[in-house]
mmCIF file with all atom_site columns, C-alpha atoms in Angstrom:
data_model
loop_
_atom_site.group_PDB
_atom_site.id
_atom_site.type_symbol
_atom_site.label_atom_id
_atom_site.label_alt_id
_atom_site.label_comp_id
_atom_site.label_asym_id
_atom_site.label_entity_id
_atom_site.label_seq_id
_atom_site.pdbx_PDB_ins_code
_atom_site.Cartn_x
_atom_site.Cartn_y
_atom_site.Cartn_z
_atom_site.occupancy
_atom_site.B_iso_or_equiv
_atom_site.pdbx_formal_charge
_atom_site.auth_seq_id
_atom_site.auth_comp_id
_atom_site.auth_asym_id
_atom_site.auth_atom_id
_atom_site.pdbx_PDB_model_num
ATOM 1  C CA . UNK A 1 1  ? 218.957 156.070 125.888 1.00 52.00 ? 3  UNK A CA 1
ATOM 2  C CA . UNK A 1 2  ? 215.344 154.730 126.935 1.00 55.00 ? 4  UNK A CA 1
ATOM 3  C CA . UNK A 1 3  ? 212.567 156.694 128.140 1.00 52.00 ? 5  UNK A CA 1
ATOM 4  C CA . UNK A 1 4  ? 209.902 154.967 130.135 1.00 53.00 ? 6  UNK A CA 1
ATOM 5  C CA . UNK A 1 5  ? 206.937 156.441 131.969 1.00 53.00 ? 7  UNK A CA 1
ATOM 6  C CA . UNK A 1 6  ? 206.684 155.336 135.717 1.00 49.00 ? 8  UNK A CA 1
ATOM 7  C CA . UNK A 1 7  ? 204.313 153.797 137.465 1.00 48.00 ? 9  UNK A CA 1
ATOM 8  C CA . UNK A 1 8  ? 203.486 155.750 140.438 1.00 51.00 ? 10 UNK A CA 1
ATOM 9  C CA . UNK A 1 9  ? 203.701 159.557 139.086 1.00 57.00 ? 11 UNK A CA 1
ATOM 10 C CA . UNK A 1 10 ? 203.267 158.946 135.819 1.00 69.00 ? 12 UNK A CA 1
ATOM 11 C CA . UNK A 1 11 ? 206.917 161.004 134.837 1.00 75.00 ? 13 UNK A CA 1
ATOM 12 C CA . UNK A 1 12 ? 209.246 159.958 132.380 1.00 82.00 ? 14 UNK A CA 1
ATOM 13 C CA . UNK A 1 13 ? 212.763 157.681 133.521 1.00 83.00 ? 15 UNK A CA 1
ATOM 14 C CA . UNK A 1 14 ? 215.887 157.962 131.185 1.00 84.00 ? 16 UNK A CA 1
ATOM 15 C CA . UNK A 1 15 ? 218.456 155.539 130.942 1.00 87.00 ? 17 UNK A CA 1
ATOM 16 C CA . UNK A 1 16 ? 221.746 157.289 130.925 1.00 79.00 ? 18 UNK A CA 1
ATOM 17 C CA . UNK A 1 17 ? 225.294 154.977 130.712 1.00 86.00 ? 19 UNK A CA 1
ATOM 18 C CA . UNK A 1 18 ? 226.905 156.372 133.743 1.00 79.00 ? 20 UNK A CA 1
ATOM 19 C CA . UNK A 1 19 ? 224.347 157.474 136.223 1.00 73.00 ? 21 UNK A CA 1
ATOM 20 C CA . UNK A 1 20 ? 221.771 154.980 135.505 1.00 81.00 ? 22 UNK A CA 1
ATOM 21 C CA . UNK A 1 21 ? 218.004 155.207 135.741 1.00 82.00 ? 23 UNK A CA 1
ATOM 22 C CA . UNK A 1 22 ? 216.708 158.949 136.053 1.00 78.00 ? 24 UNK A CA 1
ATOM 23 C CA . UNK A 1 23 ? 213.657 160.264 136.587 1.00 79.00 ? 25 UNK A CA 1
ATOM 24 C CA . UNK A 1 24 ? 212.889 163.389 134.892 1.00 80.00 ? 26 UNK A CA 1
ATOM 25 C CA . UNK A 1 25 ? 211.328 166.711 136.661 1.00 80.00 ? 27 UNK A CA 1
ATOM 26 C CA . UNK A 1 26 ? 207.705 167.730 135.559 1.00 84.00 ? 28 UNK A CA 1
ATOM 27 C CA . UNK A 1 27 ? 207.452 169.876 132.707 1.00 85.00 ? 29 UNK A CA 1
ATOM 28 C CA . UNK A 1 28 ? 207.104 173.267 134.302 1.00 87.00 ? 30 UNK A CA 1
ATOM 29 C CA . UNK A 1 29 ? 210.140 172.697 135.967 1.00 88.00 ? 31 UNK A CA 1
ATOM 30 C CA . UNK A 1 30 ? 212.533 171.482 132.946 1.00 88.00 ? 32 UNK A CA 1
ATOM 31 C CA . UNK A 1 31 ? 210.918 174.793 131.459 1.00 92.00 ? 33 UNK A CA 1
ATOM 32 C CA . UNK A 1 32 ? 212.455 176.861 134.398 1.00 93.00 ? 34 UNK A CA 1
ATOM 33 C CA . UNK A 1 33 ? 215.635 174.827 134.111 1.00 93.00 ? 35 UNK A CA 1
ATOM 34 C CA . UNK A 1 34 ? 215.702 176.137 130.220 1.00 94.00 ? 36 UNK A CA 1
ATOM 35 C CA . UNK A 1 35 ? 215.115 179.739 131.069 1.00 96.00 ? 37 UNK A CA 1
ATOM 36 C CA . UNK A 1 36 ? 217.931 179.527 133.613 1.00 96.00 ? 38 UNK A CA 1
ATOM 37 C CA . UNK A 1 37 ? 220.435 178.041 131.422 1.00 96.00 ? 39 UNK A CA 1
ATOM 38 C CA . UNK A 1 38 ? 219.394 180.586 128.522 1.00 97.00 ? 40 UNK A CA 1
ATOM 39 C CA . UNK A 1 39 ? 220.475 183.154 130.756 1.00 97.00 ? 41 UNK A CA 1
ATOM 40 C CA . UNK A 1 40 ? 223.230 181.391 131.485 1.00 97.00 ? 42 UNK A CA 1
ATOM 41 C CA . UNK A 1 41 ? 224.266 180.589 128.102 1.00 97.00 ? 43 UNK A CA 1
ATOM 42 C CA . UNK A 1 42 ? 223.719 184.588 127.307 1.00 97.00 ? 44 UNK A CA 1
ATOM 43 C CA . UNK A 1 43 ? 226.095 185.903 130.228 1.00 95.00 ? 45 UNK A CA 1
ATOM 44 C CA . UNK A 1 44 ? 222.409 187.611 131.757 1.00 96.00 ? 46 UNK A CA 1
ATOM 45 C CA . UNK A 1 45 ? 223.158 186.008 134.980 1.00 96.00 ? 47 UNK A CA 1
ATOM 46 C CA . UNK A 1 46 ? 226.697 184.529 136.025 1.00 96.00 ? 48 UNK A CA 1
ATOM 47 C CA . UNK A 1 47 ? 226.986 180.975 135.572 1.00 96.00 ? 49 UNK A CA 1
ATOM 48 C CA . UNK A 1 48 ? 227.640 180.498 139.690 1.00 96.00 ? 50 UNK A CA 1
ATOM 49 C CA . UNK A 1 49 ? 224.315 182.292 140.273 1.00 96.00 ? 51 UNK A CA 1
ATOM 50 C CA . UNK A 1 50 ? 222.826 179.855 137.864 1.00 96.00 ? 52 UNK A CA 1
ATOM 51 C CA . UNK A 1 51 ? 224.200 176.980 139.429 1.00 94.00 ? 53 UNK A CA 1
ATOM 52 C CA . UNK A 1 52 ? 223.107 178.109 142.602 1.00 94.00 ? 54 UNK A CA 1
ATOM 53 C CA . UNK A 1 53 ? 219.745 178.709 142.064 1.00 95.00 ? 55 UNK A CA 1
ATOM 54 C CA . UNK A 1 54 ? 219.097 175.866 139.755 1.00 91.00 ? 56 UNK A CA 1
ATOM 55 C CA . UNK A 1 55 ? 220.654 173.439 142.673 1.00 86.00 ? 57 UNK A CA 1
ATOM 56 C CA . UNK A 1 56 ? 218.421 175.562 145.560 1.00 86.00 ? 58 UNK A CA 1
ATOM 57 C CA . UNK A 1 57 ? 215.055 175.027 143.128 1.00 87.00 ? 59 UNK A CA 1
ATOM 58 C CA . UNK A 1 58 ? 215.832 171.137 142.820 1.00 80.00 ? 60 UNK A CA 1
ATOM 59 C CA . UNK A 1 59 ? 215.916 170.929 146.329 1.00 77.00 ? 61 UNK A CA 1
ATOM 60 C CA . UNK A 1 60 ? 213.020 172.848 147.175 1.00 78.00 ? 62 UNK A CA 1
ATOM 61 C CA . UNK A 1 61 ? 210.852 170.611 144.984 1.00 73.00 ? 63 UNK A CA 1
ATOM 62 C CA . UNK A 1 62 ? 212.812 167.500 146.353 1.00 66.00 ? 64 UNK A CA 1
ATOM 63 C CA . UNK A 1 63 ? 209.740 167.627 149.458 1.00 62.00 ? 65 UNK A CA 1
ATOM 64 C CA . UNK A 1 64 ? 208.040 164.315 148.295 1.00 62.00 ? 66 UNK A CA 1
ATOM 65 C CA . UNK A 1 65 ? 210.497 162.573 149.151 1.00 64.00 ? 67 UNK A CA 1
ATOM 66 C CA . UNK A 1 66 ? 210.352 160.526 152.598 1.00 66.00 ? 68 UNK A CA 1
ATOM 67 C CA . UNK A 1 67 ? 214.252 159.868 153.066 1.00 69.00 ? 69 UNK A CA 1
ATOM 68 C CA . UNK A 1 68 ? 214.906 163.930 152.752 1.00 67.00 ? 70 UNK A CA 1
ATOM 69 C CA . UNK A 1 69 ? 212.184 164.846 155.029 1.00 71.00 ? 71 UNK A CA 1
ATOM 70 C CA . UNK A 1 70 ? 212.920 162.403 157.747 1.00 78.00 ? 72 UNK A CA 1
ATOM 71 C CA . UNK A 1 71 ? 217.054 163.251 157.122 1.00 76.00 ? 73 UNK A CA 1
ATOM 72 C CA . UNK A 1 72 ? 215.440 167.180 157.843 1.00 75.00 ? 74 UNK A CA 1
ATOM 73 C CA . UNK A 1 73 ? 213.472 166.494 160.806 1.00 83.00 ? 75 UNK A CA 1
ATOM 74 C CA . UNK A 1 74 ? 216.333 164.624 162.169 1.00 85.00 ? 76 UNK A CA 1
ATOM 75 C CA . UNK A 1 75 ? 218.516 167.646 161.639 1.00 86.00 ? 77 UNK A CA 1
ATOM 76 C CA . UNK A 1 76 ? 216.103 169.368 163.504 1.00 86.00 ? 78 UNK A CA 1
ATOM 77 C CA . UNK A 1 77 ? 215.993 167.633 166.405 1.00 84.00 ? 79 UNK A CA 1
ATOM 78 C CA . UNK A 1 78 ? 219.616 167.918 166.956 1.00 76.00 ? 80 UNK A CA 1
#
């Protein structure tokens, strides 16, 4: 595994065997992603719930991202 920094946002890439190149989330959000899976991990929350709102709070930070905004307003004007 390889950890590099990036140019543009200045966040950390890993090299992982089967999905390649990823880039990493910024700190405060790995730190949510923790406290979710503790809960998880200590039957607090049910692990659906978890998945759920760990996938919704990826998205919602996924808003830099040209391709996903222009895929939304495309949806919208349909």
């Amino acid at each position: 595994m390889v950890v590099t920094r990036t140019t543009g946002e200045r966040r950390p890439q890993v090299e992982l065997p089967v999905l390649g190149t990823v880039t990493l989330p910024e700190p405060e959000h790995l730190a949510f992603y923790a406290v979710l899976l503790a809960l998880g991990v200590l039957e607090i929350v049910e692990w659906p719930i978890v998945g759920i709102v760990g996938v919704g709070h990826l998205l919602a930070g996924q808003h830099r991202f040209l391709i996903l905004q222009e895929v939304g307003e495309a949806a919208e004007a349909v």
